[in-house]
PDB file of C-alpha atoms in Angstrom:
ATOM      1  CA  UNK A   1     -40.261  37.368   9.563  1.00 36.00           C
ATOM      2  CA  UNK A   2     -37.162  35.438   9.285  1.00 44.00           C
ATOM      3  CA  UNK A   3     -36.544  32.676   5.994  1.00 51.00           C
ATOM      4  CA  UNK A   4     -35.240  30.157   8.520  1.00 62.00           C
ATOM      5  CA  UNK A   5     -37.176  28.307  11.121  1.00 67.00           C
ATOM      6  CA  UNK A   6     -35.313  28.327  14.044  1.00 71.00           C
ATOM      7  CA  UNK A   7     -35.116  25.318  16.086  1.00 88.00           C
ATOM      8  CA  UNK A   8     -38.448  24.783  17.152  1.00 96.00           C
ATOM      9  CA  UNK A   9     -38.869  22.769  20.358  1.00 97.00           C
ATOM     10  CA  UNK A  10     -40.749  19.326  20.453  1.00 98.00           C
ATOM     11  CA  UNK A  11     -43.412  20.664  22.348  1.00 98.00           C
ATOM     12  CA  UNK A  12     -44.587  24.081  20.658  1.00 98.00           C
ATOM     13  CA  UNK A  13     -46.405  26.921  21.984  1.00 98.00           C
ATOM     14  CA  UNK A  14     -49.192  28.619  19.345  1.00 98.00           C
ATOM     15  CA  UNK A  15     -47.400  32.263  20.403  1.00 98.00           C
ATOM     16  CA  UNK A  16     -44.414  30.975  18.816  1.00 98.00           C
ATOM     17  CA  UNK A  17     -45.867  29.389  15.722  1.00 98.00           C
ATOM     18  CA  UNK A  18     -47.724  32.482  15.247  1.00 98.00           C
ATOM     19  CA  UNK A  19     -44.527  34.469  15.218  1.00 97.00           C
ATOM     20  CA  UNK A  20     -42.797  32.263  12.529  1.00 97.00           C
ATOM     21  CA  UNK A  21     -46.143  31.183  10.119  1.00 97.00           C
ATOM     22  CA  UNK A  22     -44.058  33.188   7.034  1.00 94.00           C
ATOM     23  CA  UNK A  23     -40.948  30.869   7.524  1.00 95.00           C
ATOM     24  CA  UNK A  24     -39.983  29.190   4.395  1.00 92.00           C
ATOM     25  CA  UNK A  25     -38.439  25.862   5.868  1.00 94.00           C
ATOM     26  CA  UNK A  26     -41.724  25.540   7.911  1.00 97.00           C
ATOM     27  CA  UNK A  27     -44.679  22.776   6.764  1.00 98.00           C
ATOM     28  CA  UNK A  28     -47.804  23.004   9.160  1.00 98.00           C
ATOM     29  CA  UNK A  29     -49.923  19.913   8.950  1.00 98.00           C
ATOM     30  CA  UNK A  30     -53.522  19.519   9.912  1.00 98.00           C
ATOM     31  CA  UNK A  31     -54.550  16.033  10.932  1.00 98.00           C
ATOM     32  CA  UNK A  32     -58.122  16.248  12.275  1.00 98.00           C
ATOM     33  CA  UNK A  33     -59.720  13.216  13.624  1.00 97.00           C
ATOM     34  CA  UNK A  34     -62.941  15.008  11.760  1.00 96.00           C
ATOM     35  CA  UNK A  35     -61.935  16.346   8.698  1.00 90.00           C
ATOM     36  CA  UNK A  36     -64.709  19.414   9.172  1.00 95.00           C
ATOM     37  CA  UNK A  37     -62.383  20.821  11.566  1.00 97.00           C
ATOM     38  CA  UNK A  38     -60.042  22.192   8.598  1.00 98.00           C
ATOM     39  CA  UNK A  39     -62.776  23.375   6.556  1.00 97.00           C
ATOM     40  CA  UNK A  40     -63.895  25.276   9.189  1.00 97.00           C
ATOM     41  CA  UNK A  41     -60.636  26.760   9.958  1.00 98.00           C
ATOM     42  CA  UNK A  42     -56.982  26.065  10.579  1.00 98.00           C
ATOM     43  CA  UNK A  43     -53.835  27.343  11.491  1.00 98.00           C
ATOM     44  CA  UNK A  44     -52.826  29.930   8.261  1.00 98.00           C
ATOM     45  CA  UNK A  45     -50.579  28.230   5.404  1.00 98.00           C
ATOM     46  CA  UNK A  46     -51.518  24.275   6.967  1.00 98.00           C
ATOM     47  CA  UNK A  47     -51.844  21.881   4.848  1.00 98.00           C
ATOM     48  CA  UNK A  48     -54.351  18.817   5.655  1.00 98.00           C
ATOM     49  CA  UNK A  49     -53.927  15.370   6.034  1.00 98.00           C
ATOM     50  CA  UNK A  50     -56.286  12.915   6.284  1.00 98.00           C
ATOM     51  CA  UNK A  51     -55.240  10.654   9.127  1.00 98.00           C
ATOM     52  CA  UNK A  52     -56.338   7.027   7.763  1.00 98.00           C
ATOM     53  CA  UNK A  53     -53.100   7.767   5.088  1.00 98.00           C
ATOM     54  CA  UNK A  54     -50.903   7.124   8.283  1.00 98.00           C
ATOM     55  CA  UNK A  55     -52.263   3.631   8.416  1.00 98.00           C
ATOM     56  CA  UNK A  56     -51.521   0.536   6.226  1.00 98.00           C
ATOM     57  CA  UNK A  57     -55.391   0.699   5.448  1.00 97.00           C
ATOM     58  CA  UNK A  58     -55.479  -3.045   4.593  1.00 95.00           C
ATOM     59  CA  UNK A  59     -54.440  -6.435   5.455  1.00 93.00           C
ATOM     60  CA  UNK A  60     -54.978  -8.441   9.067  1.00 93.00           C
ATOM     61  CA  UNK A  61     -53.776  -4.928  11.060  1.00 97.00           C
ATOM     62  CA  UNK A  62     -55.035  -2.031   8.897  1.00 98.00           C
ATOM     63  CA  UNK A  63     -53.589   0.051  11.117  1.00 98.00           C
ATOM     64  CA  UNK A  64     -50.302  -0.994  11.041  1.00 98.00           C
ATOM     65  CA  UNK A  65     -47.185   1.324   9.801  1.00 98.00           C
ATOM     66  CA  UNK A  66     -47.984   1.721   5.713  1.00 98.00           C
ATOM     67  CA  UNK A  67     -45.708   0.296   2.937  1.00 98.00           C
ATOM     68  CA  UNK A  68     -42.349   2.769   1.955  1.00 98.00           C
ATOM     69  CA  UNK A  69     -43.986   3.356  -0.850  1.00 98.00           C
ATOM     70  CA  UNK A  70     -47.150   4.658   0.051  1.00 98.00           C
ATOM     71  CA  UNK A  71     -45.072   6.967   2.833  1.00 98.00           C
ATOM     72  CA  UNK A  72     -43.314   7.610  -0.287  1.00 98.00           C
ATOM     73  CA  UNK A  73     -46.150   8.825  -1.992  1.00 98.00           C
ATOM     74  CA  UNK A  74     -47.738  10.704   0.779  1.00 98.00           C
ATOM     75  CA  UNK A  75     -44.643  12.900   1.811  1.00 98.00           C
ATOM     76  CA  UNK A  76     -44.075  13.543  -1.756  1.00 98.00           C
ATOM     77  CA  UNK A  77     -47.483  15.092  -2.158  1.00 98.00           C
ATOM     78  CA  UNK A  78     -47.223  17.284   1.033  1.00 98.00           C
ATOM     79  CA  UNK A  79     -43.824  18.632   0.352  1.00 98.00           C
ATOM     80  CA  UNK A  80     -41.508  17.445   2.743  1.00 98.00           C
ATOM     81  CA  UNK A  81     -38.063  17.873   2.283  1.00 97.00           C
ATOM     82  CA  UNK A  82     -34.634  16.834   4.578  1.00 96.00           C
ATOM     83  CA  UNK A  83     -35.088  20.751   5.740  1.00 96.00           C
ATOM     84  CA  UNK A  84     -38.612  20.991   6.365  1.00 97.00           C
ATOM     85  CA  UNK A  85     -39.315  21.525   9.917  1.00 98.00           C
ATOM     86  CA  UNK A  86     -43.125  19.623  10.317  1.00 98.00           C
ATOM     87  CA  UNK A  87     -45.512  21.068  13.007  1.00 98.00           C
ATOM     88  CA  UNK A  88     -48.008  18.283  13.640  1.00 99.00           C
ATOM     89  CA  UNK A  89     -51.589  19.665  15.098  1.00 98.00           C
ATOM     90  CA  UNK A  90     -55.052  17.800  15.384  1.00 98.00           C
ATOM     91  CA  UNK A  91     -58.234  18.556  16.800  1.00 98.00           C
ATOM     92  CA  UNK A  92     -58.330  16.538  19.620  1.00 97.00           C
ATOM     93  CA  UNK A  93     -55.620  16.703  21.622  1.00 97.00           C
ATOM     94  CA  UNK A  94     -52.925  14.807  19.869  1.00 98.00           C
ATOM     95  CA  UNK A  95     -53.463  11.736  18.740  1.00 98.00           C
ATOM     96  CA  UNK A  96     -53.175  11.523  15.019  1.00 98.00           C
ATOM     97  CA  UNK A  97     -50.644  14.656  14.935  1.00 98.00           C
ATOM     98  CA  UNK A  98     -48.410  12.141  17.477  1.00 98.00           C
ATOM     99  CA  UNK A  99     -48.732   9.820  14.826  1.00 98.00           C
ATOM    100  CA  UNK A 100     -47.679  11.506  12.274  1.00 99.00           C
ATOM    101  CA  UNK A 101     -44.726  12.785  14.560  1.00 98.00           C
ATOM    102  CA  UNK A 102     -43.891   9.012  15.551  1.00 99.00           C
ATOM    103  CA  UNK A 103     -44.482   8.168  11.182  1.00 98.00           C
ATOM    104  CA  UNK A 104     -41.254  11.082  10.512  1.00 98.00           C
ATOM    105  CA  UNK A 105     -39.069   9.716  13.808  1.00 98.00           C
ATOM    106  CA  UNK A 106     -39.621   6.361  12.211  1.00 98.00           C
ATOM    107  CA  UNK A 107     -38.372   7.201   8.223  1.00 98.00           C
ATOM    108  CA  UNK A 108     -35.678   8.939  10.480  1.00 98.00           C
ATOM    109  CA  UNK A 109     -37.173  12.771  10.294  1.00 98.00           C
ATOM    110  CA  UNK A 110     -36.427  14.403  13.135  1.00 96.00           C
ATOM    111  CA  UNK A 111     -37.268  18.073  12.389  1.00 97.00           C
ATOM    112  CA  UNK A 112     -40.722  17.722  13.975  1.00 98.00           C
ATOM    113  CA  UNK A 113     -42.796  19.873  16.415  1.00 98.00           C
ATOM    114  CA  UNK A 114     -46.194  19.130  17.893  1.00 98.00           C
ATOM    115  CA  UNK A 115     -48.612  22.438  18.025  1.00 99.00           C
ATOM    116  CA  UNK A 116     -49.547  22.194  22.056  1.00 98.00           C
ATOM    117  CA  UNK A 117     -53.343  21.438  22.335  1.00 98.00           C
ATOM    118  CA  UNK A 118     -53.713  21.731  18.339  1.00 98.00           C
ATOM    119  CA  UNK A 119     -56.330  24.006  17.245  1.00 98.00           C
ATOM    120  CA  UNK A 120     -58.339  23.837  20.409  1.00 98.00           C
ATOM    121  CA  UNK A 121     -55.330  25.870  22.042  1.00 98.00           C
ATOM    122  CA  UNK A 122     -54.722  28.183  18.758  1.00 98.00           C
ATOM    123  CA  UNK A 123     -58.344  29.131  18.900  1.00 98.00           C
ATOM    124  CA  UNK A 124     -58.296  29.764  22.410  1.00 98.00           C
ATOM    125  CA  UNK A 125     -55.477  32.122  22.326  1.00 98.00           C
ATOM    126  CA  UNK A 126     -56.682  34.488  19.879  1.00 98.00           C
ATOM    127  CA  UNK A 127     -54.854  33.172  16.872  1.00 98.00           C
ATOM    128  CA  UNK A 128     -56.556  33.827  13.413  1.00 97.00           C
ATOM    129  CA  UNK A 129     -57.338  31.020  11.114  1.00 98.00           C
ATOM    130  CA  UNK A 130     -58.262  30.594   7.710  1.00 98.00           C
ATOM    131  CA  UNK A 131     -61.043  28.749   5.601  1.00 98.00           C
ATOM    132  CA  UNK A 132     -58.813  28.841   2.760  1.00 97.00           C
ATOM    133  CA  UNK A 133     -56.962  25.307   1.724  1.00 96.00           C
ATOM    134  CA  UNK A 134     -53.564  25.184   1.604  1.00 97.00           C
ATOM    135  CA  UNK A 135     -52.364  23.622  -1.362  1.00 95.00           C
ATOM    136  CA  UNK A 136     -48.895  22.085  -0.950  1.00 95.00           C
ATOM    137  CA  UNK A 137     -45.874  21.735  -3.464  1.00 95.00           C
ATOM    138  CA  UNK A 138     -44.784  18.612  -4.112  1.00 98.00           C
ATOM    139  CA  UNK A 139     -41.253  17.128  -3.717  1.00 98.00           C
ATOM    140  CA  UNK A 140     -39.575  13.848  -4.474  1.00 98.00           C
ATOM    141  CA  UNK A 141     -39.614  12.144  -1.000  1.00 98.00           C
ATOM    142  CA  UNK A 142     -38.078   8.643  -0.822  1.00 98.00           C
ATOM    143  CA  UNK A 143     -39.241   7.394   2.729  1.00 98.00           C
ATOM    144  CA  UNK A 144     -37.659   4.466   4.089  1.00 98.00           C
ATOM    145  CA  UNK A 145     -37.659   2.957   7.801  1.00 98.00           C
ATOM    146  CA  UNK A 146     -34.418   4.162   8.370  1.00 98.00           C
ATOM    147  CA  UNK A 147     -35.420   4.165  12.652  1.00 98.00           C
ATOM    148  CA  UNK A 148     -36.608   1.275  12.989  1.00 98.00           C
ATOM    149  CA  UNK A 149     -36.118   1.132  16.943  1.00 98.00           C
ATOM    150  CA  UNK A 150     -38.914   3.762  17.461  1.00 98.00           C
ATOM    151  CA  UNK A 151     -41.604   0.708  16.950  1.00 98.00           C
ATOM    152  CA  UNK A 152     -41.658  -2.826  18.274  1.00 98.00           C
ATOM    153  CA  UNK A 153     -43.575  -5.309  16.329  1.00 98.00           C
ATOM    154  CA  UNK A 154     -45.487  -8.278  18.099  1.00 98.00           C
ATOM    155  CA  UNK A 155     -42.794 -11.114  17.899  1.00 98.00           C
ATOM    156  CA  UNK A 156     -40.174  -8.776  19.289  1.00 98.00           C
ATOM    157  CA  UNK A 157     -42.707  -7.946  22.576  1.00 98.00           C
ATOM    158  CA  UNK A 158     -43.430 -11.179  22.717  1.00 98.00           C
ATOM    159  CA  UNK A 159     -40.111 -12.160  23.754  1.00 98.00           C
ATOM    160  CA  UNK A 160     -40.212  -9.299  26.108  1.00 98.00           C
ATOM    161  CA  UNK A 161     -42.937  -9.303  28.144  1.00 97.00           C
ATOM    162  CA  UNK A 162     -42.276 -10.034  31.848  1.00 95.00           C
ATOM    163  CA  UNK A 163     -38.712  -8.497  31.462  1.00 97.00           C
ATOM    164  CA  UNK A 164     -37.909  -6.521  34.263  1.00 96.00           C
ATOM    165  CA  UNK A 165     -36.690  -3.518  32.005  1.00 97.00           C
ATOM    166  CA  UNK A 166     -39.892  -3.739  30.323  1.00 98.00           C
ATOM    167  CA  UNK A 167     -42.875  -1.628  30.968  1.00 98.00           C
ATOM    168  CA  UNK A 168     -46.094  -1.518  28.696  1.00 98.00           C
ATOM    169  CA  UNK A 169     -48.174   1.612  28.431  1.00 98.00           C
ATOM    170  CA  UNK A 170     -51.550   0.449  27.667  1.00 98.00           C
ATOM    171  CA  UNK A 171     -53.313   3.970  26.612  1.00 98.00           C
ATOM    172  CA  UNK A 172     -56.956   2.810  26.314  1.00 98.00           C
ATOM    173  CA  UNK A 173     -59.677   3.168  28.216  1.00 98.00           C
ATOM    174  CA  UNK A 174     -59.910   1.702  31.763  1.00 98.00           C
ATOM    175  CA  UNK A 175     -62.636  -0.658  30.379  1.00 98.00           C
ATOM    176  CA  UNK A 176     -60.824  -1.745  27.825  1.00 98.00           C
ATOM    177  CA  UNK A 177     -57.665  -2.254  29.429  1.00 98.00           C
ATOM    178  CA  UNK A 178     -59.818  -4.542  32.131  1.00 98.00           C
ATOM    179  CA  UNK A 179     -61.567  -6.392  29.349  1.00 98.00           C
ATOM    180  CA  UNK A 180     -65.105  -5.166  29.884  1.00 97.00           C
ATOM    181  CA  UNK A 181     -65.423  -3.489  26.656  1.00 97.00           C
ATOM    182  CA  UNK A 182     -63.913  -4.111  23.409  1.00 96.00           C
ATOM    183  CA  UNK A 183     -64.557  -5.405  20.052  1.00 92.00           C
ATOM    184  CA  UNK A 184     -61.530  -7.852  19.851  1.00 96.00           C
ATOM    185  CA  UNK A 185     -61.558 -11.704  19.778  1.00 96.00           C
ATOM    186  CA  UNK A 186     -59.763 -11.507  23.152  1.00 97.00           C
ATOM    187  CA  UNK A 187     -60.328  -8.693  25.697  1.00 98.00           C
ATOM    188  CA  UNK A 188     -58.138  -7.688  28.176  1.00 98.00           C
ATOM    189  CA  UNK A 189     -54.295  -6.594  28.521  1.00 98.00           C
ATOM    190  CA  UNK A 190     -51.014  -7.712  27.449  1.00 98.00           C
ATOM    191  CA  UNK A 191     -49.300  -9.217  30.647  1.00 98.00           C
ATOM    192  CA  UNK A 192     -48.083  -6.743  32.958  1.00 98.00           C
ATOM    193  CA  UNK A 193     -48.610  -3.407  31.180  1.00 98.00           C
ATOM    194  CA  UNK A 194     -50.169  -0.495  33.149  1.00 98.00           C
ATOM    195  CA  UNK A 195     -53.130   1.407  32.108  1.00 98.00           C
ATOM    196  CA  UNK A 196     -52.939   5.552  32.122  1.00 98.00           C
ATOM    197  CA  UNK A 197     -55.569   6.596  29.805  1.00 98.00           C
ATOM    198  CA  UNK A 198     -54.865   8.979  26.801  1.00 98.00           C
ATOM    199  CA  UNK A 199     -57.479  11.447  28.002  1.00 98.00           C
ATOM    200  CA  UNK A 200     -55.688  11.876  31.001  1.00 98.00           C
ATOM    201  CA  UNK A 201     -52.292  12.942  29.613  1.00 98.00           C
ATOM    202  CA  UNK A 202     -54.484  16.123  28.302  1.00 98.00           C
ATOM    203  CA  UNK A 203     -54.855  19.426  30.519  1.00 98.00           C
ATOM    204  CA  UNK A 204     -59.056  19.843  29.850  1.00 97.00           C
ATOM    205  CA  UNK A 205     -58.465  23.579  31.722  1.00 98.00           C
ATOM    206  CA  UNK A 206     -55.595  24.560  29.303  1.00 98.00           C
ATOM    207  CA  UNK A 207     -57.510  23.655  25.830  1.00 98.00           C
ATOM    208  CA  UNK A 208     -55.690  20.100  26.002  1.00 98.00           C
ATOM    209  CA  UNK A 209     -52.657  21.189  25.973  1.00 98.00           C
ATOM    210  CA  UNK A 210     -49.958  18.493  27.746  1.00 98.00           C
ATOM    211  CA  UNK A 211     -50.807  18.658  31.366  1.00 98.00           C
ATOM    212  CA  UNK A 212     -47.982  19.713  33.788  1.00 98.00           C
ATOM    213  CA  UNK A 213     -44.871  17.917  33.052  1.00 98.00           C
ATOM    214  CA  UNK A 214     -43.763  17.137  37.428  1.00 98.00           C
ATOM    215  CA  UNK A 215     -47.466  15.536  37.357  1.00 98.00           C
ATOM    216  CA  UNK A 216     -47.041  13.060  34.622  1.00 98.00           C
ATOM    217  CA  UNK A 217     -44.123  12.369  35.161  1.00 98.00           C
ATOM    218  CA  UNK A 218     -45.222  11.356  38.813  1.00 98.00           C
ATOM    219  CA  UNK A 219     -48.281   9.695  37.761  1.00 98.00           C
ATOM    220  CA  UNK A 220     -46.457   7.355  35.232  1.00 98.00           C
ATOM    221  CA  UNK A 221     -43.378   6.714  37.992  1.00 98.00           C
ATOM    222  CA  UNK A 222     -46.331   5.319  40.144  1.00 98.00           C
ATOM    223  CA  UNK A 223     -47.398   3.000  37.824  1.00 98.00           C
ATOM    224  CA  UNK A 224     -43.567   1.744  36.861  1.00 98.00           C
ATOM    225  CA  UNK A 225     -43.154   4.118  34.055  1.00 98.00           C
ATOM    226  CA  UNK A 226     -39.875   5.109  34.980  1.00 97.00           C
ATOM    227  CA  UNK A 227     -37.057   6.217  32.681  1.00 95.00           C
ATOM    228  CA  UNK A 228     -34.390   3.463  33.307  1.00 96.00           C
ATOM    229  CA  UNK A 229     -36.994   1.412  31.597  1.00 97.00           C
ATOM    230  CA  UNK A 230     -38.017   0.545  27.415  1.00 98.00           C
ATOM    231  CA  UNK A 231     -41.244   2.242  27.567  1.00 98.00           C
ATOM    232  CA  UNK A 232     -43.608   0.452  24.696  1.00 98.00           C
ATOM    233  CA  UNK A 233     -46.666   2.113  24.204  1.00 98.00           C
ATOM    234  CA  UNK A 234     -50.249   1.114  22.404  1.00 98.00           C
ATOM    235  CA  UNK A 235     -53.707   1.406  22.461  1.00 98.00           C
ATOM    236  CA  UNK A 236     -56.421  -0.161  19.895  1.00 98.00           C
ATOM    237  CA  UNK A 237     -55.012   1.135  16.777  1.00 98.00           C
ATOM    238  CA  UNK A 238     -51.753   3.321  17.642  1.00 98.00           C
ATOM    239  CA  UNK A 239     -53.584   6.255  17.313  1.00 98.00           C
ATOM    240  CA  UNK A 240     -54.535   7.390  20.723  1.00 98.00           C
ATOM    241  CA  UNK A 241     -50.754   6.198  21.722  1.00 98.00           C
ATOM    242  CA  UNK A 242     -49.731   8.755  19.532  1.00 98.00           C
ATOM    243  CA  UNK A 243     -50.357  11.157  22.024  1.00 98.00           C
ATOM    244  CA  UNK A 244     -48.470   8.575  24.549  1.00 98.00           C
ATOM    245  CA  UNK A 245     -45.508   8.603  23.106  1.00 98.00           C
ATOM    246  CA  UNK A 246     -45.415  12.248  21.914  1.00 98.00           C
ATOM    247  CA  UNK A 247     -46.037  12.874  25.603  1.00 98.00           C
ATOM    248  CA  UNK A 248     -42.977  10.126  26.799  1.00 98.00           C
ATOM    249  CA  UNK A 249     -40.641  11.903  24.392  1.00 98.00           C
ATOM    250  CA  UNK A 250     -41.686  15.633  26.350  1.00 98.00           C
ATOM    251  CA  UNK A 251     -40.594  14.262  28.993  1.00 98.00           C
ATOM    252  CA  UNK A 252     -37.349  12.883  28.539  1.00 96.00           C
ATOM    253  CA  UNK A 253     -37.566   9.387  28.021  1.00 97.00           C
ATOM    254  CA  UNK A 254     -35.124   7.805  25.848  1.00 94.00           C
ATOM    255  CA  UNK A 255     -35.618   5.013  25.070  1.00 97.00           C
ATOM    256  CA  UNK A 256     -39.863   4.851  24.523  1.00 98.00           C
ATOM    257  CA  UNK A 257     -41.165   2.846  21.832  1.00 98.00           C
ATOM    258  CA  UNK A 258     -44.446   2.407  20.314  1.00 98.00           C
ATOM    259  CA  UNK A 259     -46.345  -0.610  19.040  1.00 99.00           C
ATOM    260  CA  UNK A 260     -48.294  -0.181  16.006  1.00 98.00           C
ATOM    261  CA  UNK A 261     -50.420  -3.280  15.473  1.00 98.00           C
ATOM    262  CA  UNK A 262     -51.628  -2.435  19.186  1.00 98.00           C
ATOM    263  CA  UNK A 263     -54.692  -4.581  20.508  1.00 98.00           C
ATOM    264  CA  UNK A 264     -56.052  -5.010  16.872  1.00 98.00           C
ATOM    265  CA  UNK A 265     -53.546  -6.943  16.496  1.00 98.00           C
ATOM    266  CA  UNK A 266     -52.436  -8.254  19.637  1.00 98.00           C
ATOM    267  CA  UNK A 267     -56.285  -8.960  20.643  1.00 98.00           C
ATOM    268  CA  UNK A 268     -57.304 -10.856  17.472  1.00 98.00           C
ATOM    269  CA  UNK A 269     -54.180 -13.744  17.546  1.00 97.00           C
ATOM    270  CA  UNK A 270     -54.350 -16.824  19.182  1.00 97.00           C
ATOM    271  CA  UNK A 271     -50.385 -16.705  20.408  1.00 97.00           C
ATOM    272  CA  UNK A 272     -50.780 -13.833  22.106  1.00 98.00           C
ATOM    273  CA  UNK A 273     -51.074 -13.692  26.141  1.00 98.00           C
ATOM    274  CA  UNK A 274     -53.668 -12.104  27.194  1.00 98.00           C
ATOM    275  CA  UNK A 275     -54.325 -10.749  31.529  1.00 98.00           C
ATOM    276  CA  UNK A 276     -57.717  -9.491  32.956  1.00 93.00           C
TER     277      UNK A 276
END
């Protein structure tokens, strides 16, 4: 086993991970959507996070982008480090673990990895896991928002909606995006932003890993995701976007941003515009 993680692709395979679970430089994170998942067994030597600490927890959108401080405080406790390569996993196909990855791109850590289909695809490959926690050493972390490009916030999209080099990735459900569910003051969708639900972005066959790059990046080009474009992405909460952007970044976009108040916050305003 060698002391230095070598550089680890974006999108990583479990065979790889596997080969490499002894590096020193490596910090494997476990963000389950149910927090059973860990206790009942994860990737050897991960460490878990519980995913509400990637949200501001408070205020009028709870789950907007938490204080430096408290990202402060939370990458302290799990170790991180300027060299600490992060591989992000969940157990459900990538939502919080994109999250997370979009959190470190956004205090300007790019040493980041996303475990393809999390522990699904682990498990499914004959990988062994462990019961045992993973207890994590501490560091002195100072996180600031030192990439502050990789999220728009709602008066900056408000300008921007209707630009022509502007297209909205609306990640929720179809019923959502159409206004026929939803537990918002307003239902609906923000003005010309396409729907292409998070589910579908997962391969169901290939234990939800990313489904085949060519496809997506068809699908999305049909609905005016294209790459000359600022992609902005959101759901409800910026969790299931997670996955969205994680995904965007795969595959090559450049310049793809996400929105973290999302329709909690965007839904719930009365100066927002709002399509059915």
């Amino acid at each position: 086993m060698s002391s230095e993680t070598p550089q680890f692709p974006l999108i990583l395979e479990p065979g790889i991970l596997a080969a490499h679970l002894d590096d020193s430089d490596l910090m494997i994170v476990d963000v389950p959507l149910k927090p059973d998942s860990y206790r009942e067994g994860h990737v050897p030597g991960a460490v878990f996070l519980d995913h509400r600490r990637l949200l501001a927890g408070g205020g009028d959108v709870p789950n907007d982008v938490p204080s430096e401080e408290a990202l402060s405080q939370l990458f302290s406790e799990l170790g991180l480090t300027p060299e600490t390569h992060v591989v992000a996993y969940d157990d459900e196909g990538g939502g919080w673990a994109g999250r997370l990855l979009w959190t470190l791109e956004l205090i300007g850590h790019r040493r980041y990895s996303y475990l393809n289909g999390g522990i699904h695809a682990w498990r499914a490959d004959g990988h062994p896991t462990t019961t045992a926690p993973s207890e994590p050493t501490p560091s002195d972390y100072q996180a600031e928002i030192l990439n502050p490009q990789v999220q728009i916030r709602r008066e900056e999209l408000l300008e921007k909606v209707g630009s022509r080099e502007l297209a909205i990735w609306d990640a929720r459900s179809a019923a959502e995006y159409q206004g026929t569910k939803g537990d918002n003051r307003k239902l609906g969708h923000i003005p010309g932003a396409v729907n292409f639900d998070w589910l579908d972005v997962m391969d169901k066959d290939r234990d939800l890993r990313l489904r085949d790059y060519a496809e997506l990046v068809s699908e999305l080009e049909a609905r005016g995701l294209t790459a000359d474009k600022e992609i902005v992405t959101h759901c409800q909460s910026h969790h299931r976007s997670g996955l969205t952007w994680l995904a965007a970044k795969a595959l090559g976009y450049e310049n793809v941003r996400a929105y973290p108040g999302s329709w909690k916050e965007w839904g719930n305003r009365d100066d927002t515009p709002v399509e059915k």
